[in-house]
Structure formats: structure tokens, C-alpha cells
Coordinates of C-alpha atoms in Angstrom, one line a residue:
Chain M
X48 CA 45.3 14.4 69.1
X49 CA 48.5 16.5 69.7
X50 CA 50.4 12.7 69.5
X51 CA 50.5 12.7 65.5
X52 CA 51.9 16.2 65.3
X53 CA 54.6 15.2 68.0
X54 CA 54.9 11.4 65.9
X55 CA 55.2 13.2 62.6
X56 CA 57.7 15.4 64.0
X57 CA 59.6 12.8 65.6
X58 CA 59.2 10.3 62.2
X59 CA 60.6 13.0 59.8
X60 CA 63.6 13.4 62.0
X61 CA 64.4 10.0 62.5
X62 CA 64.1 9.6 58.5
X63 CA 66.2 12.2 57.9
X64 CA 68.9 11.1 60.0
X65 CA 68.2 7.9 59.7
X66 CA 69.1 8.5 55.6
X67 CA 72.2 9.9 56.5
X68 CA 73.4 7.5 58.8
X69 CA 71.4 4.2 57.7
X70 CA 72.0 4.7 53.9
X71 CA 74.9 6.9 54.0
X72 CA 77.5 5.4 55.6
X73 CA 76.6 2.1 53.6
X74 CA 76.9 3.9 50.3
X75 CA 80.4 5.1 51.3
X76 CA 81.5 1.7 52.5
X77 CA 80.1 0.2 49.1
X78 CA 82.7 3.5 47.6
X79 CA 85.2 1.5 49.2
X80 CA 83.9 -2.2 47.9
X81 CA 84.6 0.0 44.7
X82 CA 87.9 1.2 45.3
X83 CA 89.2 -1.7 46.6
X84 CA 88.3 -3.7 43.5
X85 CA 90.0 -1.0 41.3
X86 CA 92.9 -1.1 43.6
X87 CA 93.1 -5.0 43.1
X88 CA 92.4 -4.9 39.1
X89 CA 92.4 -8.4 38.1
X90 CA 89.7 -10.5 39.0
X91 CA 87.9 -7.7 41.0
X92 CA 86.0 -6.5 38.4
X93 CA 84.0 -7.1 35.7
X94 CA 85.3 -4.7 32.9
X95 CA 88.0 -5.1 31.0
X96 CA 87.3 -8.6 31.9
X97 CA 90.2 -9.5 34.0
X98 CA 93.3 -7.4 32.2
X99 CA 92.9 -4.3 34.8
X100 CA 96.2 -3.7 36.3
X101 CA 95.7 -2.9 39.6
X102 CA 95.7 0.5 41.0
X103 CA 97.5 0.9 44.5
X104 CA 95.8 4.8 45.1
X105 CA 92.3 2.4 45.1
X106 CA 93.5 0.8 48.3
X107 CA 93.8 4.6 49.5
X108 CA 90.8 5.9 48.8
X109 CA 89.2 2.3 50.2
X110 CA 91.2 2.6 53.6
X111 CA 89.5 6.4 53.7
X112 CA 86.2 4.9 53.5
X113 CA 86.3 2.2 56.0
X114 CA 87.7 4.7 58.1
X115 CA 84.9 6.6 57.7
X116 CA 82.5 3.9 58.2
X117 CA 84.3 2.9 61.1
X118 CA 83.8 6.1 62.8
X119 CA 79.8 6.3 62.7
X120 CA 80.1 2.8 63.9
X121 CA 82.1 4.2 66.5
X122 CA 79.8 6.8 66.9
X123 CA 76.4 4.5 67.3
X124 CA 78.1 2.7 69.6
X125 CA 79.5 5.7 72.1
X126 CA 75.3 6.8 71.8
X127 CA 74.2 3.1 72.3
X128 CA 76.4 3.2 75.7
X129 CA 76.5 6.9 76.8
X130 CA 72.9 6.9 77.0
X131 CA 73.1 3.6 79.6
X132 CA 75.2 5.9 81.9
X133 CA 72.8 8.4 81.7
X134 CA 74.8 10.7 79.2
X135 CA 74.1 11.3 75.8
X136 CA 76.1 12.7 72.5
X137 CA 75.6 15.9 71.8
X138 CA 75.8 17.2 68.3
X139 CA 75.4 21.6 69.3
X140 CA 79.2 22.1 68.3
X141 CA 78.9 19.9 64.9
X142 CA 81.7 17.8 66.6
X143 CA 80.2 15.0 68.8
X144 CA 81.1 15.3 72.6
X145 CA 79.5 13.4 75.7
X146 CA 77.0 15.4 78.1
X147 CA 74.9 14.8 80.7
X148 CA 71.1 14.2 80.0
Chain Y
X168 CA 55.5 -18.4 103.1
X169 CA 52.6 -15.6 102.8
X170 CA 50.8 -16.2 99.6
X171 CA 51.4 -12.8 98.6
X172 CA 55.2 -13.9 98.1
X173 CA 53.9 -16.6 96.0
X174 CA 52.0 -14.5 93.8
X175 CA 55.5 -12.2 93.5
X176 CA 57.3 -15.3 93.0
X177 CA 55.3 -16.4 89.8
X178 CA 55.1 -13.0 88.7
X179 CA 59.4 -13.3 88.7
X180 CA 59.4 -16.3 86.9
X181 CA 56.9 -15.5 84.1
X182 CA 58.7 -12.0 83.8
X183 CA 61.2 -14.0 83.2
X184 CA 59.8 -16.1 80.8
X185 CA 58.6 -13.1 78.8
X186 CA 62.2 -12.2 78.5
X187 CA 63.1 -15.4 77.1
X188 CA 60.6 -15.3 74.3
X189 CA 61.4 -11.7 73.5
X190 CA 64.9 -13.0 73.0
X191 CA 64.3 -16.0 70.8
X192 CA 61.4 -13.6 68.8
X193 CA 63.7 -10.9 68.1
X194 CA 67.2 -12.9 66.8
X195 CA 65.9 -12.6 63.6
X196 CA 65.9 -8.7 63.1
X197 CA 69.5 -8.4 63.7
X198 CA 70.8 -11.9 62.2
X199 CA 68.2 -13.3 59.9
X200 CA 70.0 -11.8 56.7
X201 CA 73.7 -12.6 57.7
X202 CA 72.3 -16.2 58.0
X203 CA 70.7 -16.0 54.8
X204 CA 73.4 -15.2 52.6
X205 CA 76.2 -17.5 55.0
X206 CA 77.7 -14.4 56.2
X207 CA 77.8 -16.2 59.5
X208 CA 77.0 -20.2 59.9
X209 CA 73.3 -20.3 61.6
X210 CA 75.2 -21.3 65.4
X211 CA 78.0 -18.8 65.4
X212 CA 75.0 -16.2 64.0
X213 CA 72.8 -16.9 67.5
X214 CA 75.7 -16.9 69.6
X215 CA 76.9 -13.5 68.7
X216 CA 73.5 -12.0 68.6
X217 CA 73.4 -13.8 72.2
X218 CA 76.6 -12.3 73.7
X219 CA 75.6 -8.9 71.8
X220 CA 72.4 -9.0 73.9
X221 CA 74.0 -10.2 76.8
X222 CA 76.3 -7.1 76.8
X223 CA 73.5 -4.6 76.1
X224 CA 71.3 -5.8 78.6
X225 CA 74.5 -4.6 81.4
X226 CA 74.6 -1.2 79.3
X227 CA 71.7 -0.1 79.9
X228 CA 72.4 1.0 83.4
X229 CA 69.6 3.8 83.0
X230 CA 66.4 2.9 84.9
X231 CA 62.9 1.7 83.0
X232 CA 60.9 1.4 85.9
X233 CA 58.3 3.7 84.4
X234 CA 57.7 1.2 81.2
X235 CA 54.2 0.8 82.1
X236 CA 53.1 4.3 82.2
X237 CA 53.6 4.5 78.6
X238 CA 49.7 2.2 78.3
X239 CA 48.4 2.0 81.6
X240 CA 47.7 3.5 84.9
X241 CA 49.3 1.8 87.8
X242 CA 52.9 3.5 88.3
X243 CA 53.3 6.9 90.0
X244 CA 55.9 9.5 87.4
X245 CA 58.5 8.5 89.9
X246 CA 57.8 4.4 89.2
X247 CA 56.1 3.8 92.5
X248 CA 53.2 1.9 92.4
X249 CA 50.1 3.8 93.0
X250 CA 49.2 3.8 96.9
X251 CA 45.5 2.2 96.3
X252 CA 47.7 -0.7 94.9
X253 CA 49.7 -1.5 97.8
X254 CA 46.9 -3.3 100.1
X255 CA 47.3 -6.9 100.2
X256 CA 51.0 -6.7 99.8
X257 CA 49.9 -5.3 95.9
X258 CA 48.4 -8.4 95.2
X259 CA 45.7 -6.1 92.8
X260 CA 48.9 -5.0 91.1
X261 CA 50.6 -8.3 90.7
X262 CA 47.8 -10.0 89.1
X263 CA 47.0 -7.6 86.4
X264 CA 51.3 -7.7 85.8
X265 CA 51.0 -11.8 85.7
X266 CA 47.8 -11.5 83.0
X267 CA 49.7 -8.6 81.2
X268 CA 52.7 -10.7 81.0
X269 CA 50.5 -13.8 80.3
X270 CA 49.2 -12.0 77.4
X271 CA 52.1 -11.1 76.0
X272 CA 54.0 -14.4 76.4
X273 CA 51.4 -16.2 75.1
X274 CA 50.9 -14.1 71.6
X275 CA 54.4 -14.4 71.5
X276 CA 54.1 -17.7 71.1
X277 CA 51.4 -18.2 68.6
X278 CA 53.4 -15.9 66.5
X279 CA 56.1 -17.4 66.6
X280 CA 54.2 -20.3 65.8
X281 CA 53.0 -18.8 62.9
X282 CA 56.8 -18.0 61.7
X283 CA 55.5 -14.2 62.0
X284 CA 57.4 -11.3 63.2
X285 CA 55.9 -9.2 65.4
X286 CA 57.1 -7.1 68.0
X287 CA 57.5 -8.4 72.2
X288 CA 57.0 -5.0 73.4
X289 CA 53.4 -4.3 71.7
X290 CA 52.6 -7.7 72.9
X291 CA 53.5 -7.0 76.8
X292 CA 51.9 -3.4 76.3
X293 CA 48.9 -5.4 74.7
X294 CA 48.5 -7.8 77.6
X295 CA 49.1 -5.1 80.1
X296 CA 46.6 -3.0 78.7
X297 CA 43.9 -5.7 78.8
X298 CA 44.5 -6.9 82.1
X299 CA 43.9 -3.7 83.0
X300 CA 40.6 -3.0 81.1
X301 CA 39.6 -6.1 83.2
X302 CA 41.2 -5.2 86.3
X303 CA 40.4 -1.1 86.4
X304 CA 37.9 -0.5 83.6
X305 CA 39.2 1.7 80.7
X306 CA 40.5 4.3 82.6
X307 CA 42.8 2.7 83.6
X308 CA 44.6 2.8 80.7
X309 CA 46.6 5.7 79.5
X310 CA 45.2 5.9 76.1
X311 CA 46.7 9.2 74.5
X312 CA 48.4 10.8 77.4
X313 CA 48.4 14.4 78.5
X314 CA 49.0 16.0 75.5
X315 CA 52.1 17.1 76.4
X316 CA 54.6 14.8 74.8
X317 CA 54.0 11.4 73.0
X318 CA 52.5 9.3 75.3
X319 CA 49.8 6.4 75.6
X320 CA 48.0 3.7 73.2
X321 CA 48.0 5.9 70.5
X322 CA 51.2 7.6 70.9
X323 CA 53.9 4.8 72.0
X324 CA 52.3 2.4 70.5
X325 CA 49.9 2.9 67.6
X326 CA 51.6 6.0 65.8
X327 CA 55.2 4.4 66.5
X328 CA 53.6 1.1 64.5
X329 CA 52.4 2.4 61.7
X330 CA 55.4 4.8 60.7
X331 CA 58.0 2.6 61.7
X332 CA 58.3 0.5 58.6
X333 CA 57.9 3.4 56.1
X334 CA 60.9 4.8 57.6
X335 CA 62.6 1.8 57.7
X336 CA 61.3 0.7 53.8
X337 CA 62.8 4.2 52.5
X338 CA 66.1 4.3 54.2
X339 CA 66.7 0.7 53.4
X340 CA 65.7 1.5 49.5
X341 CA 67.8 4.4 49.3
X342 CA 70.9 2.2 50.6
X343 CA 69.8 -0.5 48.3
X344 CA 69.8 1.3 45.6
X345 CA 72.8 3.5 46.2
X346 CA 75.1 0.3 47.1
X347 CA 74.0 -1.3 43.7
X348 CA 75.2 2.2 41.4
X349 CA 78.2 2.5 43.5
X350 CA 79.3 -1.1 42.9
X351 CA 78.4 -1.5 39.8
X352 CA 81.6 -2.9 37.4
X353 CA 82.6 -5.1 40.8
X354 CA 83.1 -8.6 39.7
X355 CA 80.2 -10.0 42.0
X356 CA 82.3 -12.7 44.1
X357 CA 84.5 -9.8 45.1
X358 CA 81.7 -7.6 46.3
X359 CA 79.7 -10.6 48.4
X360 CA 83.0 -11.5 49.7
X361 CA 83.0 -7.3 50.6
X362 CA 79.8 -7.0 51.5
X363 CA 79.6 -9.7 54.1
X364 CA 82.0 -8.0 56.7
X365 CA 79.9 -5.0 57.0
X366 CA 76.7 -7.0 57.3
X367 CA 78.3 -8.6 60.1
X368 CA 79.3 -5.4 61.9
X369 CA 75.9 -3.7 60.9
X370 CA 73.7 -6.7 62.4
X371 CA 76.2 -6.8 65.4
X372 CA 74.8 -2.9 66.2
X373 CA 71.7 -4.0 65.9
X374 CA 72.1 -6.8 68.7
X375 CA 73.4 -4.4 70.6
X376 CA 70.9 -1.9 70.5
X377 CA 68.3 -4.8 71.1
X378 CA 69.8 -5.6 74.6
X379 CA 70.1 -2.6 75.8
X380 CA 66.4 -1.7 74.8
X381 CA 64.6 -5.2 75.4
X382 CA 66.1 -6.4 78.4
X383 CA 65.5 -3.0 80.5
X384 CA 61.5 -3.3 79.7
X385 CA 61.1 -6.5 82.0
X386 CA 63.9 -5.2 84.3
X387 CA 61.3 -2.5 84.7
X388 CA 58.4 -4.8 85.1
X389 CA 59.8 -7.3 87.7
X390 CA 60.9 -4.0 89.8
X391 CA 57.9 -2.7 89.8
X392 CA 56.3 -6.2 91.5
X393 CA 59.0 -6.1 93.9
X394 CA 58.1 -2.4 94.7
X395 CA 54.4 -3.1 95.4
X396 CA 55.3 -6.0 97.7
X397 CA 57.6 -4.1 99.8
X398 CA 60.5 -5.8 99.0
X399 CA 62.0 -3.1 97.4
X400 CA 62.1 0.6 98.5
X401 CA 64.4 2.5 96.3
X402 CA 62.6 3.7 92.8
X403 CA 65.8 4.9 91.3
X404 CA 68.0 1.7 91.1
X405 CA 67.1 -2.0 89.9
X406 CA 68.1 -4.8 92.1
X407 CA 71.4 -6.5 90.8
X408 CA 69.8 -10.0 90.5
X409 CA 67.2 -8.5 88.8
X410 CA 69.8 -7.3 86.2
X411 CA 71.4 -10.0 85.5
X412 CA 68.8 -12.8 85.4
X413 CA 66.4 -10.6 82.6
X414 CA 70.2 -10.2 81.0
X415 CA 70.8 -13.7 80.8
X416 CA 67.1 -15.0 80.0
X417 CA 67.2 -12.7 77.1
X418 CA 70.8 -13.9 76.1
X419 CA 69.5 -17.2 76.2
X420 CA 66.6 -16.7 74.0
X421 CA 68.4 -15.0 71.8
X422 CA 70.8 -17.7 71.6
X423 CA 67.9 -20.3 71.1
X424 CA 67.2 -18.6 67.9
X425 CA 63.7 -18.2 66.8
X426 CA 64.4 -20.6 63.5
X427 CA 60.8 -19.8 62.4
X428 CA 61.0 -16.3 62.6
X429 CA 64.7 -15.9 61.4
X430 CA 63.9 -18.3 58.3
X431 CA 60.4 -15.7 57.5
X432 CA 62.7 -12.4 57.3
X433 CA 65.5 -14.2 55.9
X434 CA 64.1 -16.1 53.2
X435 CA 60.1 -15.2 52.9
X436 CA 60.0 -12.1 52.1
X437 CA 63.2 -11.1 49.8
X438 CA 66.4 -13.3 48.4
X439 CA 68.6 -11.4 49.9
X440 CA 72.2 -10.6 48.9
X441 CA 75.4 -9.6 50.8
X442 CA 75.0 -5.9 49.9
X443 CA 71.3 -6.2 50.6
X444 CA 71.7 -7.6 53.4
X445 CA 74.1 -4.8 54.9
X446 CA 71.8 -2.0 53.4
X447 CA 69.1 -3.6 55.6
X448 CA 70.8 -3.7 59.1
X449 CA 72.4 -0.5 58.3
X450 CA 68.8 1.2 58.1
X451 CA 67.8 -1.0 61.1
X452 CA 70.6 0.1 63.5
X453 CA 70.5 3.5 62.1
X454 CA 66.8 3.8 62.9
X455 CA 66.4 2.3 66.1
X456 CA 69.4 4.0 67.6
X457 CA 68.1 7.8 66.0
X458 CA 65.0 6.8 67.2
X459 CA 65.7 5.8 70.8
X460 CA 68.1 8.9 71.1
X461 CA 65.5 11.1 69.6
X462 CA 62.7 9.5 72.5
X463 CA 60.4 8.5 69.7
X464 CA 60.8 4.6 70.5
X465 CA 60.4 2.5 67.7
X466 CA 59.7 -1.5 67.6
X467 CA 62.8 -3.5 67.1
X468 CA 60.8 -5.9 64.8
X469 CA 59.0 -3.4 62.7
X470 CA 62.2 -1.2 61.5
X471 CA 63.9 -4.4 60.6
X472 CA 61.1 -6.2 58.6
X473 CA 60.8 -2.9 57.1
X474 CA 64.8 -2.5 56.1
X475 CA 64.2 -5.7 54.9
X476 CA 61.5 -5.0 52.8
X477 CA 63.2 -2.1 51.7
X478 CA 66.1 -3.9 49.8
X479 CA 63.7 -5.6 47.9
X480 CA 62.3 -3.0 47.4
X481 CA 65.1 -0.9 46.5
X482 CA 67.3 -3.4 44.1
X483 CA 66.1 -4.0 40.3
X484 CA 64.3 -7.2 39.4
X485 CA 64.3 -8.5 43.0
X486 CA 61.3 -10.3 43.9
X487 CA 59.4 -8.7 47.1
X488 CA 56.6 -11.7 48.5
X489 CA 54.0 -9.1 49.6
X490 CA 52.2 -12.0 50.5
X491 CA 54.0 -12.9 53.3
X492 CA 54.6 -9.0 54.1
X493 CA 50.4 -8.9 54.4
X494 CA 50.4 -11.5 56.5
X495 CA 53.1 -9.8 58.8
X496 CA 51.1 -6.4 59.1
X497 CA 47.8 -8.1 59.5
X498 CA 49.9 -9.6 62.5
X499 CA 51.3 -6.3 63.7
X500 CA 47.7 -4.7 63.7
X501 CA 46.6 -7.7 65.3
X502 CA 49.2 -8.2 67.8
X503 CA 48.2 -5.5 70.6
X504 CA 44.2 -6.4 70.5
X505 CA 45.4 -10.3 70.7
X506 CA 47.1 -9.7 73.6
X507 CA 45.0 -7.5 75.5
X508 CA 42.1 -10.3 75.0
X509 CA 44.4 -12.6 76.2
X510 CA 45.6 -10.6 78.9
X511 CA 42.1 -9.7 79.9
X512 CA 40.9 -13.5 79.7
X513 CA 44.3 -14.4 82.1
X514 CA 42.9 -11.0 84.3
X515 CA 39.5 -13.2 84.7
X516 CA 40.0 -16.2 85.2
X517 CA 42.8 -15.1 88.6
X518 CA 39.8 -12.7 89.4
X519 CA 37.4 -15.9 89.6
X520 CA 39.9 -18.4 91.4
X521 CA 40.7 -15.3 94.1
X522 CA 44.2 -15.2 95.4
X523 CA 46.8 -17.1 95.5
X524 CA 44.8 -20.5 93.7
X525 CA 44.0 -17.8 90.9
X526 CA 47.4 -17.0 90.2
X527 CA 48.1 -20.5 90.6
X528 CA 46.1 -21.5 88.0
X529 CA 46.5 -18.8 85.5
X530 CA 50.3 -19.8 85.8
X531 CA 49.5 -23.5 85.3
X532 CA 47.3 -22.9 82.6
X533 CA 50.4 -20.6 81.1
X534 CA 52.6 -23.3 81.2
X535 CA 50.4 -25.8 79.8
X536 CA 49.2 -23.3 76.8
X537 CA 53.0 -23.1 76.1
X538 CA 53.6 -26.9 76.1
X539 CA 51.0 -27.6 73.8
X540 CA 52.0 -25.0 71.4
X541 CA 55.7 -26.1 71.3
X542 CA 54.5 -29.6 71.1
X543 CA 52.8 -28.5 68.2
X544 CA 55.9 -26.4 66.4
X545 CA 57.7 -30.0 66.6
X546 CA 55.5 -31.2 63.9
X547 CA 57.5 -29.0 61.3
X548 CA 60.9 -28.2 63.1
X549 CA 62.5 -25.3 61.8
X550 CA 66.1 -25.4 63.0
X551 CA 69.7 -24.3 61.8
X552 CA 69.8 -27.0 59.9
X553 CA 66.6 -26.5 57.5
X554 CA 66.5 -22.5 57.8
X555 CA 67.6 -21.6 55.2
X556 CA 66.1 -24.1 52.7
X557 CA 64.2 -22.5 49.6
X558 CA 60.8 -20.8 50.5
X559 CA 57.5 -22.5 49.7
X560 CA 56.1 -22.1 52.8
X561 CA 57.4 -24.0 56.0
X562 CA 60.1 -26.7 55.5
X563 CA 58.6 -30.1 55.1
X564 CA 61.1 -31.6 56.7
X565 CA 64.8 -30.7 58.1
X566 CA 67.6 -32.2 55.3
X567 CA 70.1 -34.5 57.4

């Protein structure tokens, strides 16, 4: 029954990651829901009820998440296709770079 | 025309087939949550998801011919068929492939049916196996590999199954519940407004992923026919026709849209909001594509019913229908001995008949199973019209 200790191995990793990536990169995109709204002031949210003035350094820190967000969507998609053309992303040097399988 | 081409022929066209419902089975795990919260209109949803598909099945230029080794024992390491197959022009091969896929197609169906989610490639791995109990006996089947690695019944499919949706139900939780601290204070038209664009882009990934997965399993499988009927030589390339007709069966299903299934995740077992919604393709596409990369395949269907789960689980004072989720698992635990039985039954009654009438009939009686049971889904039509009315079961009837 070596297959549970190599599923459990296999499961753990793909939770971790999986956390990162799956529930990370949402929670920064909803830190730039967040800053967006506090850029807008108004409307946008719900204390103060409608007399925030807007702040403009909100749309900065949302463009910095999106950006971010953008990027490990990026990034899925590079693995998605890399690993069709028999290469795959390599994460040894912390920076990701294409390799041969 | 020798029969044996006839045989290969049908087994073609019902790989094909199997494509087609894997499509329309599978649209719901990447769009069933943008549909219900009108991200994306129902239509412009399938189409998408369709095109998405379309493009992964060309990405995956890698070859699956080895897809069957992961249950059963008919394929060399290499993909070849096994020489004892290749008598006949491989007609022992091709029969137990044409019950396997019968198997598979069929449960597909009744699942679908149902309105239940379960996964297309535990169904064709079901119907392989049992057509090859039948066929071989059960040694045939590879049911916990070497040891070596993750391999066989237990460890593609069994294991995979039953950790799946915790993973998924955790990450999608955790997102959940993070998305709903962070935006907390946003006026809540502003954040579904928000929210929608990256539900879009998340389910898009997960369309994407889907294609390139899906579509490669019954490249695999049709390859492997043409292989033991001699009419293809080389084990490390796919035909191009090959490519592109499981690539566009599988757009088309997808683009069909399984209403029933969609309108089950979308609406049966959470309400689901914008942010929800995003948290749960988020964890999908995260999931599948760490899991694929990592060579610990998981089931498209399972992470995403259990992302979906997840949000319900993961957001205060949403309601989670466990009901509905019980009835899911009892399909997913059901799904690969279904199959194999009907697989094995298919396996049978070809064996009986002999030849080319057996495959004949098995195909005829494939067909008319499939008739009867879309005949039947017509009797409560679950389209893009009525998917997303409010859950108490099935629709009554579509709103005009």
C-alpha cells in the first residue's frame, strides 16, 4: 500500500500550494477590491455612509495588486502551456524559468 | 471493407462520443458560478468555456497514449498495444476499448440525467476496467501498481477521489473567508461589480486547464485502436485528425452546456456570490493546475464541487445543502463500480454476438440507450433559459 504514502505526500503539497496560489492571490485581488473602493470614496463603501472623499494613493496600491494577480495568472497559464510542449516551470532559482521535462 | 475496420470505425465514433459528453458534463466546473451570479449571460458563459476548451485541447501537444495503463493491462510503457492483442487486426483489444467507452458514456449519461456531477475520466477508467474484468479476468487490471509511484485503481483513481474535495473544500474556505475580512466596509454593489471580473478570469483558467487535460485522454484512447489495427505505427505522435476531431467534439459539448449539471453546482448546493464565486474557481484552477504539474492528477469535477462547497463553507451564515452534496459523493463512490458493470455487461453481450455483429450491436444498443435517456431528460428541460431559477429540486418548467 506504498500508493497512500505517495497520495498523502502528493495531497499535502498540492494543499499547500494550492493555499498559496488558490486562496492567496484571491485574497490580494480582494486587497485591491478594497483599495479601489477607498480610492473611489463615495459610494464605494459603506462607512461613513457615502461622505468619504476619495483617495487617489487607493487606486495605487489597487493597480499593485491586480498586477500581482495578473502575474500568477500569467504564471498558471505559461505552466498550463509549457507543459503541452513538453517543458515545464521550474521554481529551483525562486524566480520561475522554462526547462525541459 | 474488412470487419476489423468496422470494429475500428465504431470504436472512432464512440470515442468520439465519449468526448462529447465529457465536454457537456464538465462545463459546469469552470462556469456554473459565473452563470449563477450573471457574471456572464448563460450563452456567452458556454461559448467561452467552448473556445477555452477548444484551445487547450491544441495545447496539449504532449502525448497521452499511455492513459490506460493507469487501470488496466493492455498498453506496453511505451503505448504499444500488448503483442497477444494484435491477432485479428486487435479486434480483442478494440472490443474491450468499445465496452470501456460504452461504460463510460453511458454513466455519463445517467448522471447527467440525474443533474449529478461526477467526473468523465473515473467513468471511462470504470468502464475500461470492467470490460476488462470480462475480457481478461482481474489481472488484467492494474489495481495498485508496482509500488513504485502512484499508479492503478487505488492510486489514480481511488486515493485521487477521496482527497480531492478536502483539498479543494479547504483552499476554497480559506479564500472565502479571507475575501470576506478583506472586503469588509465595501459598499456590496461595488464589490460584486469587482468581484465579477476575476471570477471571469479565474473560471477562464479553469476551461483552460480542462482542455488541455480532457481532450488528450480520448486522443489517447482512439490512438491506441488505431495502433492495434495497424493503422498507425509511430507511438510517440497522435495523428493530426485525431487531434482535432477529440478537440472539437469536446468544444462542442462544452459549448452544449450540461444545463442540469451547471444549474446542480451553481444553484444546489450554495447561493453563491461574486466573491464566492471567484474564491471557488480560484481554488479550482489553482488545484488542478498544482496537481497536474505535481503528477498527482486530480478529477476536474471533484476539486470544483469541492471549491464550491468550500465557499459555503467558508462564508458566515451561508446555507451549504449537504443534501445535495450526499447525493453527489454517493455518485462519485458509485461512479467507477457503475461503469465497470456497465462496461462489463457491453464486454458480454460483443463476446456473445462474436465479431463484427457484436460490436454492431453493442453500438446500436449504445445509441438507442442514449436516445431513450435524452428522450427522457426532455420531460423537464433544463436549459439557459430556466438554469438558474430558485432551487427546489428540478425546474418544473422553463419560464418563457
Amino acid at each position: 500500500m506504498e500508493n497512500i504514502g505517495f497520495a498523502l505526500e502528493g495531497a499535502w503539497q498540492v494543499l499547500l500550494i494550492g493555499l498559496l496560489l488558490g486562496a492567496g492571490l484571491p485574497a490580494v485581488f480582494a486587497l485591491g477590491i478594497r483599495s479601489l473602493a477607498y480610492g473611489a470614496g463615495g459610494a464605494a463603501e459603506t462607512v461613513d455612509a457615502g461622505h468619504a472623499p476619495p483617495h487617489p494613493v487607493g487606486r495605487l496600491g489597487a493597480a499593485v495588486c491586480f498586477a500581482v494577480v495578473l502575474a500568477g495568472v500569467a504564471l498558471g497559464i505559461t505552466i498550463v502551456v509549457a507543459s503541452g510542449f513538453g517543458k515545464e516551470v521550474s521554481f529551483d532559482h525562486v524566480v520561475p524559468s522554462l526547462v525541459d521535462k | 471493407m474488412t470487419p476489423e475496420l468496422v470494429i475500428l470505425g465504431l470504436v472512432v465514433v464512440t470515442a468520439l462520443a465519449f468526448d462529447f459528453t465529457n465536454g457537456f458534463h464538465d462545463t459546469g466546473n469552470a462556469m456554473a458560478t459565473s452563470i449563477a451570479t450573471g457574471a456572464l449571460r448563460p450563452k456567452v458563459a458556454v461559448a467561452l468555456s467552448a473556445s477555452l476548451n477548444l484551445v487547450g485541447a491544441f495545447l496539449s501537444v504532449e502525448v497521452a497514449l499511455t492513459v490506460t495503463n493507469a487501470v488496466i493491462k493492455i498498453q506496453d510503457s511505451d503505448g504499444a498495444p500488448r503483442p497477444e492483442f494484435l491477432a485479428d487486426g486487435g479486434e480483442a483489444l478494440l472490443v474491450i476499448v468499445l465496452a470501456g467507452l460504452v461504460g463510460g458514456i453511458l454513466w455519463n449519461l445517467a448522471t447527467w440525467l440525474l443533474g449529478l456531477p461526477s467526473s468523465s475520466s473515473h467513468a471511462l477508467f470504470g468502464g475500461l476496467v470492467g470490460a476488462t474484468i470480462a475480457g481478461l479476468g482481474f489481472n488484467g487490471v492494474n489495481w495498485a501498481g508496482d509500488g513504485t509511484k502512484l499508479d492503478g485503481v487505488v492510486g489514480k483513481v481511488i486515493l485521487p477521489a477521496l482527497l480531492s474535495p478536502v483539498i479543494a473544500i479547504a483552499v476554497a474556505a480559506v479564500g472565502t473567508w479571507l475575501i470576506h475580512r478583506i472586503t469588509e466596509g465595501v459598499a456590496e454593489r461595488y464589490r460584486e461589480s469587482g468581484f465579477r471580473w476575476g471570477q471571469i478570469g479565474s473560471a477562464s483558467l479553469v476551461s483552460l486547464a480542462h482542455g488541455t487535460n480532457d481532450a488528450q485522454k480520448t486522443m489517447g484512447v482512439i490512438t491506441l485502436a488505431l495502433l492495434a489495427s495497424g493503422e498507425w505505427s509511430d507511438t510517440t505522435s497522435i495523428p493530426l485528425w485525431v487531434k482535432v476531431s477529440c478537440a472539437v467534439a469536446i468544444a462542442l459539448g462544452t459549448y452544449l452546456g450540461g444545463w442540469r449539471i451547471i444549474r446542480t453546482l451553481g444553484k444546489g448546493l450554495v447561493e453563491i456570490s461574486s466573491p464566492q464565486g471567484m474564491a471557488a474557481e480560484s481554488s479550482s484552477a489553482a488545484v488542478i493546475l498544482t496537481s497536474s504539474h505535481l503528477g498527482f492528477a486530480l478529477s476536474t469535477t471533484h476539486v470544483a464541487t469541492g471549491s464550491i462547497l468550500g465557499t459555503g463553507v467558508g462564508k458566515k451564515g451561508a446555507e451549504v445543502r449537504w443534501g445535495v452534496a450526499g447525493r453527489m459523493a454517493l455518485a462519485w463512490l458509485v461512479t467507477l463500480p457503475m461503469a465497470a458493470v456497465v462496461g462489463a455487461i457491453a464486454w458480454y453481450a460483443a463476446d456473445l454476438v462474436g465479431g463484427l455483429p457484436g460490436a454492431v450491436v453493442v453500438f446500436v444498443v449504445l445509441v438507442a440507450a442514449s436516445g431513450a435517456m435524452y428522450v427522457r431528460s426532455r420531460r423537464e428541460p433544463v436549459d439557459h433559459d430556466n438554469v438558474n431559477a430558485d432551487w427546489d429540486g428540478m425546474p418544473t418548467q422553463a419560464k418563457v
